[in-house]
Short mmCIF file of C-alpha atoms in Angstrom, two decimals:
data_model
loop_
_atom_site.label_atom_id
_atom_site.label_comp_id
_atom_site.label_asym_id
_atom_site.label_seq_id
_atom_site.Cartn_x
_atom_site.Cartn_y
_atom_site.Cartn_z
CA UNK A 184 -88.86 -40.20 111.85
CA UNK A 185 -85.36 -40.75 111.52
CA UNK A 186 -86.65 -44.81 111.44
CA UNK A 187 -88.89 -43.67 108.65
CA UNK A 188 -86.37 -41.88 106.44
CA UNK A 189 -84.41 -45.02 107.12
CA UNK A 190 -86.37 -47.93 106.28
CA UNK A 191 -86.38 -45.65 102.29
CA UNK A 192 -82.83 -46.30 101.86
CA UNK A 193 -82.53 -49.93 102.38
CA UNK A 194 -82.68 -52.72 99.95
CA UNK A 195 -86.26 -53.96 98.67
CA UNK A 196 -85.29 -57.53 97.93
CA UNK A 197 -83.45 -59.37 100.49
CA UNK A 198 -79.87 -60.67 98.76
CA UNK A 199 -78.39 -59.55 101.37
CA UNK A 200 -80.14 -59.64 104.76
CA UNK A 201 -78.31 -56.76 106.27
CA UNK A 202 -79.38 -54.39 103.55
CA UNK A 203 -82.52 -54.69 104.90
CA UNK A 204 -81.20 -53.43 108.50
CA UNK A 205 -80.34 -49.99 110.05
CA UNK A 206 -76.55 -49.51 111.75
CA UNK A 207 -77.43 -47.94 114.72
CA UNK A 208 -73.93 -47.23 116.54
CA UNK A 209 -73.83 -45.07 119.90
CA UNK A 210 -70.07 -43.68 120.20
CA UNK A 211 -70.69 -43.94 123.76
CA UNK A 212 -70.50 -40.07 124.07
CA UNK A 213 -73.82 -39.18 123.60
CA UNK A 214 -73.59 -39.02 119.93
CA UNK A 215 -75.96 -42.20 117.75
CA UNK A 216 -75.08 -42.92 114.17
CA UNK A 217 -78.14 -44.07 112.42
CA UNK A 218 -77.28 -45.65 108.54
CA UNK A 219 -79.43 -47.36 105.87
CA UNK A 220 -77.80 -48.73 102.78
CA UNK A 221 -78.83 -50.71 99.65
CA UNK A 222 -75.13 -50.14 98.37
CA UNK A 223 -76.75 -47.62 95.89
CA UNK A 224 -77.69 -44.94 97.69
CA UNK A 225 -77.15 -44.82 101.49
CA UNK A 226 -78.35 -42.44 104.36
CA UNK A 227 -76.58 -41.07 107.75
CA UNK A 228 -77.67 -39.04 110.40
CA UNK A 229 -75.82 -38.00 113.84
CA UNK A 230 -78.22 -37.35 116.05
CA UNK A 231 -78.35 -37.08 120.64
CA UNK A 232 -78.31 -39.96 122.69
CA UNK A 233 -77.79 -41.23 126.25
CA UNK A 234 -75.86 -44.85 126.39
CA UNK A 235 -72.63 -46.63 126.56
CA UNK A 236 -70.85 -47.78 123.39
CA UNK A 237 -72.50 -50.49 120.50
CA UNK A 238 -73.03 -50.82 117.43
CA UNK A 239 -75.54 -53.16 116.50
CA UNK A 240 -78.09 -53.53 112.85
CA UNK A 241 -81.44 -53.58 113.20
CA UNK A 242 -84.12 -54.53 110.80
CA UNK A 243 -85.37 -51.33 109.61
CA UNK A 244 -89.21 -52.31 109.17
CA UNK A 245 -89.83 -54.40 111.91
CA UNK A 246 -88.42 -51.69 114.22
CA UNK A 247 -90.68 -48.65 112.55
CA UNK A 248 -92.91 -51.21 112.91
CA UNK A 249 -92.62 -51.34 116.73
CA UNK A 250 -91.87 -47.86 117.44
CA UNK A 251 -95.27 -46.79 115.81
CA UNK A 252 -96.59 -48.92 117.87
CA UNK A 253 -95.55 -47.60 120.93
CA UNK A 254 -97.98 -45.01 123.29
CA UNK A 255 -98.31 -41.12 122.07
CA UNK A 256 -97.06 -40.64 126.01
CA UNK A 257 -93.99 -42.15 125.42
CA UNK A 258 -91.16 -39.33 124.42
CA UNK A 259 -88.54 -41.34 124.42
CA UNK A 260 -87.05 -44.32 122.31
CA UNK A 261 -85.10 -47.00 124.64
CA UNK A 262 -83.01 -49.73 122.67
CA UNK A 263 -81.77 -52.37 125.24
CA UNK A 264 -79.38 -54.40 123.31
CA UNK A 265 -78.33 -58.18 124.94
CA UNK A 266 -76.27 -60.51 122.51
CA UNK A 267 -78.68 -60.51 119.86
CA UNK A 268 -81.81 -59.15 120.65
CA UNK A 269 -82.60 -56.01 121.24
CA UNK A 270 -85.34 -54.80 123.31
CA UNK A 271 -87.54 -51.36 122.16
CA UNK A 272 -88.92 -49.87 125.37
CA UNK A 273 -89.16 -53.03 127.25
CA UNK A 274 -91.71 -54.64 125.04
CA UNK A 275 -90.60 -56.88 122.34
CA UNK A 276 -87.13 -58.49 121.73
CA UNK A 277 -85.93 -58.29 118.00
CA UNK A 278 -83.15 -60.28 116.74
CA UNK A 279 -80.23 -58.46 115.12
CA UNK A 280 -77.21 -58.33 113.42
CA UNK A 281 -73.44 -57.75 114.42
CA UNK A 282 -72.42 -53.51 113.58
CA UNK A 283 -68.94 -55.36 111.45
CA UNK A 284 -71.62 -56.88 109.34
CA UNK A 285 -73.07 -53.38 108.06
CA UNK A 286 -71.00 -52.59 104.21
CA UNK A 287 -68.14 -50.04 105.05
CA UNK A 288 -68.80 -46.67 103.97
CA UNK A 289 -66.56 -46.28 100.69
CA UNK A 290 -63.49 -43.73 100.99
CA UNK A 291 -63.56 -40.65 98.83
CA UNK A 292 -60.19 -38.44 99.25
CA UNK A 293 -60.69 -35.91 97.30
CA UNK A 294 -64.76 -34.05 97.82
CA UNK A 295 -65.55 -31.12 95.20
CA UNK A 296 -67.83 -28.96 96.88
CA UNK A 297 -71.33 -26.86 94.35
CA UNK A 298 -74.13 -25.13 94.79
CA UNK A 299 -76.88 -25.06 92.29
CA UNK A 300 -79.70 -23.23 91.75
CA UNK A 301 -83.07 -24.95 90.78
CA UNK A 302 -81.33 -28.71 90.35
CA UNK A 303 -84.43 -29.77 92.29
CA UNK A 304 -87.04 -29.17 89.95
CA UNK A 305 -84.73 -29.40 87.53
CA UNK A 306 -84.37 -32.95 88.42
CA UNK A 307 -88.40 -33.20 88.95
CA UNK A 308 -88.86 -31.75 84.82
CA UNK A 309 -87.00 -34.39 83.48
CA UNK A 310 -86.74 -37.86 85.41
CA UNK A 311 -90.14 -38.50 83.20
CA UNK A 312 -87.83 -39.26 80.86
CA UNK A 313 -85.14 -41.71 83.10
CA UNK A 314 -84.74 -45.20 81.07
CA UNK A 315 -85.47 -48.56 83.00
CA UNK A 316 -83.32 -50.72 80.58
CA UNK A 317 -81.26 -53.33 82.34
CA UNK A 318 -79.11 -53.02 79.00
CA UNK A 319 -78.65 -49.23 78.25
CA UNK A 320 -77.47 -49.31 81.71
CA UNK A 321 -75.68 -45.85 81.48
CA UNK A 322 -79.70 -44.18 80.32
CA UNK A 323 -81.13 -45.07 83.87
CA UNK A 324 -80.46 -41.82 85.59
CA UNK A 325 -80.48 -38.07 85.38
CA UNK A 326 -77.07 -36.57 83.93
CA UNK A 327 -75.72 -33.58 85.45
CA UNK A 328 -73.79 -32.05 82.71
CA UNK A 329 -72.20 -29.44 84.74
CA UNK A 330 -70.53 -28.56 81.54
CA UNK A 331 -73.35 -26.95 80.38
CA UNK A 332 -75.05 -26.33 83.37
CA UNK A 333 -77.80 -28.61 82.32
CA UNK A 334 -79.88 -31.53 83.78
CA UNK A 335 -80.53 -34.34 80.69
CA UNK A 336 -82.77 -37.27 81.10
CA UNK A 337 -83.00 -39.51 78.41
CA UNK A 338 -84.72 -43.23 77.65
CA UNK A 339 -83.66 -43.70 74.25
CA UNK A 340 -87.17 -42.26 72.87
CA UNK A 341 -87.64 -39.01 74.10
CA UNK A 342 -85.01 -36.20 76.15
CA UNK A 343 -85.88 -33.80 78.78
CA UNK A 344 -83.83 -31.15 80.17
CA UNK A 345 -83.42 -28.20 81.83
CA UNK A 346 -80.71 -25.59 83.23
CA UNK A 347 -79.75 -24.97 86.35
CA UNK A 348 -77.23 -23.12 87.56
CA UNK A 349 -73.80 -23.78 88.64
CA UNK A 350 -71.01 -22.80 91.15
CA UNK A 351 -67.98 -24.02 92.75
CA UNK A 352 -64.73 -25.75 91.74
CA UNK A 353 -64.72 -27.25 88.55
CA UNK A 354 -66.02 -31.03 88.61
CA UNK A 355 -66.52 -33.66 86.50
CA UNK A 356 -69.91 -34.21 84.92
CA UNK A 357 -72.04 -37.56 86.28
CA UNK A 358 -75.21 -40.26 85.67
CA UNK A 359 -77.24 -39.61 89.17
CA UNK A 360 -79.54 -43.27 89.20
CA UNK A 361 -82.99 -42.84 89.16
CA UNK A 362 -83.51 -44.68 93.11
CA UNK A 363 -81.02 -42.12 94.12
CA UNK A 364 -82.76 -39.27 91.61
CA UNK A 365 -86.48 -40.65 93.59
CA UNK A 366 -85.20 -39.94 96.36
CA UNK A 367 -83.91 -36.27 96.09
CA UNK A 368 -87.87 -35.64 94.69
CA UNK A 369 -89.41 -37.21 97.75
CA UNK A 370 -87.18 -35.47 99.85
CA UNK A 371 -86.78 -31.58 98.21
CA UNK A 372 -86.22 -29.37 101.77
CA UNK A 373 -82.63 -28.77 101.06
CA UNK A 374 -81.29 -26.91 104.30
CA UNK A 375 -80.36 -23.97 102.14
CA UNK A 376 -76.29 -23.11 102.13
CA UNK A 377 -74.99 -21.10 104.92
CA UNK A 378 -71.65 -18.78 103.16
CA UNK A 379 -69.33 -18.22 105.08
CA UNK A 380 -68.77 -14.06 104.68
CA UNK A 381 -65.91 -11.82 106.11
CA UNK A 382 -66.45 -9.29 108.63
CA UNK A 383 -66.08 -5.78 107.02
CA UNK A 384 -64.67 -2.70 108.89
CA UNK A 385 -67.70 -0.10 109.79
CA UNK A 386 -68.52 3.07 108.71
CA UNK A 387 -68.06 5.87 111.26
CA UNK A 388 -71.03 7.82 111.46
CA UNK A 389 -73.13 5.71 109.33
CA UNK A 390 -77.17 5.55 108.89
CA UNK A 391 -79.35 3.11 108.36
CA UNK A 392 -82.35 5.35 108.38
CA UNK A 393 -81.68 7.18 105.20
CA UNK A 394 -82.37 5.66 101.41
CA UNK A 395 -79.72 4.84 99.58
CA UNK A 396 -79.15 3.08 96.14
CA UNK A 397 -76.12 -0.14 95.30
CA UNK A 398 -75.51 -1.76 92.45
CA UNK A 399 -73.90 -5.05 93.52
CA UNK A 400 -73.05 -8.73 92.62
CA UNK A 401 -74.91 -10.98 93.36
CA UNK A 402 -73.53 -15.00 92.39
CA UNK A 403 -72.37 -13.25 89.04
CA UNK A 404 -75.83 -11.09 88.51
CA UNK A 405 -76.03 -7.37 88.67
CA UNK A 406 -78.13 -6.21 91.28
CA UNK A 407 -79.27 -2.90 91.20
CA UNK A 408 -81.07 -2.59 95.31
CA UNK A 409 -82.77 0.56 96.43
CA UNK A 410 -82.89 0.79 100.27
CA UNK A 411 -85.51 2.57 101.65
CA UNK A 412 -86.25 2.77 105.50
CA UNK A 413 -89.41 2.97 107.10
CA UNK A 414 -88.99 5.70 110.47
CA UNK A 415 -91.73 5.79 113.06
CA UNK A 416 -92.10 8.24 116.31
CA UNK A 417 -88.46 8.76 114.75
CA UNK A 418 -87.29 4.87 114.93
CA UNK A 419 -86.51 2.78 112.30
CA UNK A 420 -88.76 -0.07 112.20
CA UNK A 421 -87.79 -1.72 109.14
CA UNK A 422 -86.78 -0.84 105.59
CA UNK A 423 -87.79 -1.92 102.15
CA UNK A 424 -85.87 -3.53 99.64
CA UNK A 425 -86.63 -3.08 95.71
CA UNK A 426 -84.50 -5.69 94.00
CA UNK A 427 -84.38 -5.89 89.64
CA UNK A 428 -82.10 -8.34 88.72
CA UNK A 429 -81.76 -11.97 88.54
CA UNK A 430 -82.30 -12.18 92.05
CA UNK A 431 -85.88 -13.81 91.19
CA UNK A 432 -87.07 -15.34 88.13
CA UNK A 433 -89.39 -12.26 87.29
CA UNK A 434 -86.47 -9.91 87.70
CA UNK A 435 -87.71 -7.72 89.89
CA UNK A 436 -88.65 -8.18 93.91
CA UNK A 437 -89.89 -5.81 96.72
CA UNK A 438 -89.55 -7.43 99.88
CA UNK A 439 -89.81 -6.06 103.83
CA UNK A 440 -87.27 -6.48 106.19
CA UNK A 441 -87.37 -5.55 110.27
CA UNK A 442 -85.36 -3.35 112.03
CA UNK A 443 -83.55 -5.78 114.31
CA UNK A 444 -82.67 -7.90 110.93
CA UNK A 445 -81.10 -5.37 109.40
CA UNK A 446 -79.02 -4.03 112.59
CA UNK A 447 -78.22 -7.83 113.52
CA UNK A 448 -76.50 -7.91 109.64
CA UNK A 449 -74.85 -4.01 110.56
CA UNK A 450 -72.98 -5.67 113.53
CA UNK A 451 -71.98 -8.73 111.29
CA UNK A 452 -71.13 -6.71 108.03
CA UNK A 453 -69.93 -3.51 108.77
CA UNK A 454 -70.95 -1.39 106.60
CA UNK A 455 -75.05 -1.04 105.06
CA UNK A 456 -73.88 -1.62 101.06
CA UNK A 457 -71.93 -5.34 102.94
CA UNK A 458 -75.52 -5.92 105.16
CA UNK A 459 -78.10 -5.52 101.53
CA UNK A 460 -74.72 -7.27 99.55
CA UNK A 461 -75.01 -10.25 102.44
CA UNK A 462 -79.73 -9.81 102.43
CA UNK A 463 -79.39 -10.11 98.78
CA UNK A 464 -77.59 -13.31 98.77
CA UNK A 465 -79.73 -15.25 101.52
CA UNK A 466 -82.94 -13.74 98.86
CA UNK A 467 -81.12 -14.98 95.51
CA UNK A 468 -80.23 -18.83 97.52
CA UNK A 469 -83.93 -18.81 99.07
CA UNK A 470 -85.48 -18.23 95.64
CA UNK A 471 -83.44 -19.58 93.71
CA UNK A 472 -83.95 -22.89 95.53
CA UNK A 473 -80.21 -23.22 95.89
CA UNK A 474 -78.34 -26.81 97.41
CA UNK A 475 -75.44 -27.09 98.27
CA UNK A 476 -73.40 -30.99 97.11
CA UNK A 477 -70.24 -32.71 97.00
CA UNK A 478 -68.87 -34.61 94.05
CA UNK A 479 -66.62 -37.31 93.66
CA UNK A 480 -64.88 -39.50 90.60
CA UNK A 481 -68.02 -41.73 91.79
CA UNK A 482 -69.89 -40.33 94.50
CA UNK A 483 -71.57 -37.43 95.27
CA UNK A 484 -73.93 -36.34 98.45
CA UNK A 485 -76.88 -34.49 98.68
CA UNK A 486 -78.52 -33.09 102.64
CA UNK A 487 -81.84 -35.39 103.26
CA UNK A 488 -83.95 -34.80 106.29
CA UNK A 489 -80.77 -32.80 108.73
CA UNK A 490 -78.39 -35.89 107.52
CA UNK A 491 -76.37 -36.95 104.57
CA UNK A 492 -77.88 -38.59 101.08
CA UNK A 493 -74.60 -40.59 99.80
CA UNK A 494 -74.86 -41.81 96.17
CA UNK A 495 -73.06 -44.44 93.80
CA UNK A 496 -72.88 -42.47 90.97
CA UNK A 497 -73.46 -44.81 87.26
CA UNK A 498 -70.33 -45.54 85.55
CA UNK A 499 -70.13 -45.07 81.23
CA UNK A 500 -70.46 -42.25 78.79
CA UNK A 501 -74.54 -40.54 78.91
CA UNK A 502 -74.78 -40.14 75.24
CA UNK A 503 -74.37 -36.72 73.38
CA UNK A 504 -77.52 -35.34 73.92
CA UNK A 505 -76.02 -31.96 72.69
CA UNK A 506 -76.15 -33.87 68.63
CA UNK A 507 -79.64 -35.35 69.15
CA UNK A 508 -81.16 -31.83 69.34
CA UNK A 509 -82.51 -30.25 66.28
CA UNK A 510 -80.50 -27.48 65.28
CA UNK A 511 -83.69 -26.25 62.76
CA UNK A 512 -87.34 -27.57 62.77
CA UNK A 513 -89.37 -24.71 60.62
CA UNK A 514 -92.62 -25.66 61.49
CA UNK A 515 -93.39 -23.83 64.92
CA UNK A 516 -97.14 -25.39 65.80
CA UNK A 517 -99.16 -22.97 69.17
CA UNK A 518 -101.67 -24.22 70.85
CA UNK A 519 -103.68 -24.82 74.71
CA UNK A 520 -102.36 -27.24 76.82
CA UNK A 521 -105.27 -27.36 78.52
CA UNK A 522 -107.37 -28.04 75.99
CA UNK A 523 -104.61 -30.87 74.47
CA UNK A 524 -104.56 -32.75 77.57
CA UNK A 525 -108.32 -32.83 78.06
CA UNK A 526 -108.49 -34.48 74.36
CA UNK A 527 -106.17 -36.36 75.38
CA UNK A 528 -108.04 -37.88 78.21
CA UNK A 529 -110.39 -39.50 75.64
CA UNK A 530 -106.83 -40.94 73.24
CA UNK A 531 -106.35 -42.68 75.72
CA UNK A 532 -109.08 -45.26 77.04
CA UNK A 533 -108.61 -46.70 73.05
CA UNK A 534 -104.69 -46.44 72.99
CA UNK A 535 -102.23 -45.20 75.23
CA UNK A 536 -99.67 -46.12 72.85
CA UNK A 537 -100.31 -43.48 69.66
CA UNK A 538 -101.86 -40.11 69.37
CA UNK A 539 -101.70 -38.53 65.73
CA UNK A 540 -101.19 -34.92 65.26
CA UNK A 541 -102.58 -33.20 62.27
CA UNK A 542 -101.74 -30.00 61.49
CA UNK A 543 -103.42 -27.57 59.31
CA UNK A 544 -105.92 -24.87 60.45
CA UNK A 545 -106.46 -26.59 63.52
CA UNK A 546 -104.82 -29.37 64.90
CA UNK A 547 -106.56 -32.22 64.74
CA UNK A 548 -105.85 -35.06 67.34
CA UNK A 549 -106.46 -38.87 66.38
CA UNK A 550 -106.10 -42.42 67.41
CA UNK A 551 -108.09 -45.65 66.94
CA UNK A 552 -107.98 -49.16 67.79
CA UNK A 553 -109.10 -52.54 66.37
CA UNK A 554 -111.00 -53.91 68.88
CA UNK A 555 -112.32 -50.71 70.76
CA UNK A 556 -113.37 -47.58 68.02
CA UNK A 557 -111.62 -44.52 67.51
CA UNK A 558 -111.21 -40.58 68.42
CA UNK A 559 -111.09 -37.54 67.04
CA UNK A 560 -111.34 -34.21 67.70
CA UNK A 561 -110.01 -30.58 66.74
CA UNK A 562 -108.45 -27.81 68.59
CA UNK A 563 -107.12 -23.81 67.53
CA UNK A 564 -103.53 -23.35 66.69
CA UNK A 565 -101.41 -20.97 65.40
CA UNK A 566 -98.77 -21.83 62.79
CA UNK A 567 -95.58 -20.57 61.37
CA UNK A 568 -93.59 -21.95 59.03
CA UNK A 569 -95.88 -24.56 57.44
CA UNK A 570 -96.37 -25.33 53.48
CA UNK A 571 -99.90 -25.09 52.04
CA UNK A 572 -101.21 -28.85 53.21
CA UNK A 573 -101.86 -31.12 56.47
CA UNK A 574 -98.13 -32.62 57.98
CA UNK A 575 -99.15 -35.63 60.17
CA UNK A 576 -97.38 -37.19 62.99
CA UNK A 577 -97.75 -40.19 65.15
CA UNK A 578 -96.47 -39.46 68.40
CA UNK A 579 -96.06 -41.92 71.49
CA UNK A 580 -99.51 -40.36 73.39
CA UNK A 581 -97.65 -40.99 77.06
CA UNK A 582 -94.04 -39.43 76.14
CA UNK A 583 -96.27 -35.82 74.30
CA UNK A 584 -98.22 -35.89 77.17
CA UNK A 585 -95.31 -36.34 79.82
CA UNK A 586 -93.11 -33.61 77.81
CA UNK A 587 -95.66 -31.21 77.98
CA UNK A 588 -96.61 -31.79 81.82
CA UNK A 589 -92.96 -31.63 83.04
CA UNK A 590 -92.87 -28.16 81.42
CA UNK A 591 -95.91 -26.07 82.35
CA UNK A 592 -97.06 -23.71 80.18
CA UNK A 593 -100.67 -22.31 79.39
CA UNK A 594 -99.11 -22.84 75.20
CA UNK A 595 -97.75 -25.50 73.83
CA UNK A 596 -95.13 -25.15 71.18
CA UNK A 597 -94.78 -27.92 69.37
CA UNK A 598 -91.47 -27.20 67.01
CA UNK A 599 -91.26 -30.10 64.16
CA UNK A 600 -90.42 -30.86 60.40
CA UNK A 601 -92.75 -31.92 58.02
CA UNK A 602 -91.20 -35.88 58.37
CA UNK A 603 -91.63 -38.76 61.30
CA UNK A 604 -87.67 -39.28 60.87
CA UNK A 605 -86.33 -35.94 63.00
CA UNK A 606 -87.00 -35.35 66.33
CA UNK A 607 -89.68 -33.04 67.62
CA UNK A 608 -89.15 -29.98 70.25
CA UNK A 609 -92.30 -29.27 72.95
CA UNK A 610 -91.65 -26.08 75.08
CA UNK A 611 -88.02 -26.24 74.10
CA UNK A 612 -86.48 -28.56 76.87
CA UNK A 613 -88.31 -31.73 75.28
CA UNK A 614 -87.50 -33.85 72.32
CA UNK A 615 -89.81 -36.48 71.40
CA UNK A 616 -89.06 -38.99 68.47
CA UNK A 617 -92.37 -39.50 66.13
CA UNK A 618 -93.25 -42.79 65.42
CA UNK A 619 -93.39 -44.44 61.58
CA UNK A 620 -96.70 -43.48 59.65
#
């Protein structure tokens, strides 16, 4: 499993042979560090092991194949190093490189810890808009705007953004390279942050078998909690906790907690209110998919596969995206997401670059190709702010589809002006430039 993760982090081109290798570094005291890097992203994990102190670089892809080839009843991988080779469970010998050849992990003087709600889902929403242009390298990633609590991506033709919630000390915004974003989306199940809490003083005679109500501050949110104990044969077997406030996306949550957990939290926290506070914070982190990262001037870390991912952030200034967002688009068009995407399945075989939208009493979707043919169909829509006549706008078909899929909802809200010079807004968070007619 670990070697499989390491293979995802090695260089895909072998300009430097060592970048296609994984470092196996044992301290001889029962700890082994595995590390892989392509200089832009790296992953490391410390695991338990038995054996002598040694540091060697093994070809990652080849090692993975040999480990996978071991019989299923083999429970332990044995690497026997000798000179410039390693034997895998005595079945094969693989050439190695010295551990001193592996790139040194950069020294960073100051790290700032941050907790971010909905970070990975936000990255997923904006990732389709990341650039691929070598000449505008600062667009080839996702921008974490720590001042506005946003993640943003743009390739210069369209822009996707999503709101996240950041907690922690003040730090500089940063650009996460696209390969790092792809790996973060592949391994999204980061550990929920463990909170450090001070043990409270027990309240003498406080009962946990009586109803109670609390107004709490949960990471800056006001949350009202109602505690309803459940008694069976005069013994507490659990409690219902009713949360009202932004603990969940709906603003309401009804949760059952066992008596064992309540008693454990009471022992830790001291009072019922502190117990409920701890439960509310844990529930908030879980429901908001909160992750903990650290950032510095040029690097960030992210927990991956029980190890740590180190990312070299992109140097350069991200565009002032707030200036790109239209302040007022008077025309709003609402239509079914399913109907529109179904019609786009008819558009793409003929022309996967351009689609023309004609807005009147209906939304007409059409395209044409000089050598393939034409497509034209209408779907119902509701329009606000449009004068009499037909509004006709051409878009890149793929950009519109990806914007709708990135911010899934049953209804699409398209906001625009009656011109092909001003950007349109799709579902509030995606900006798409029209094409010239």
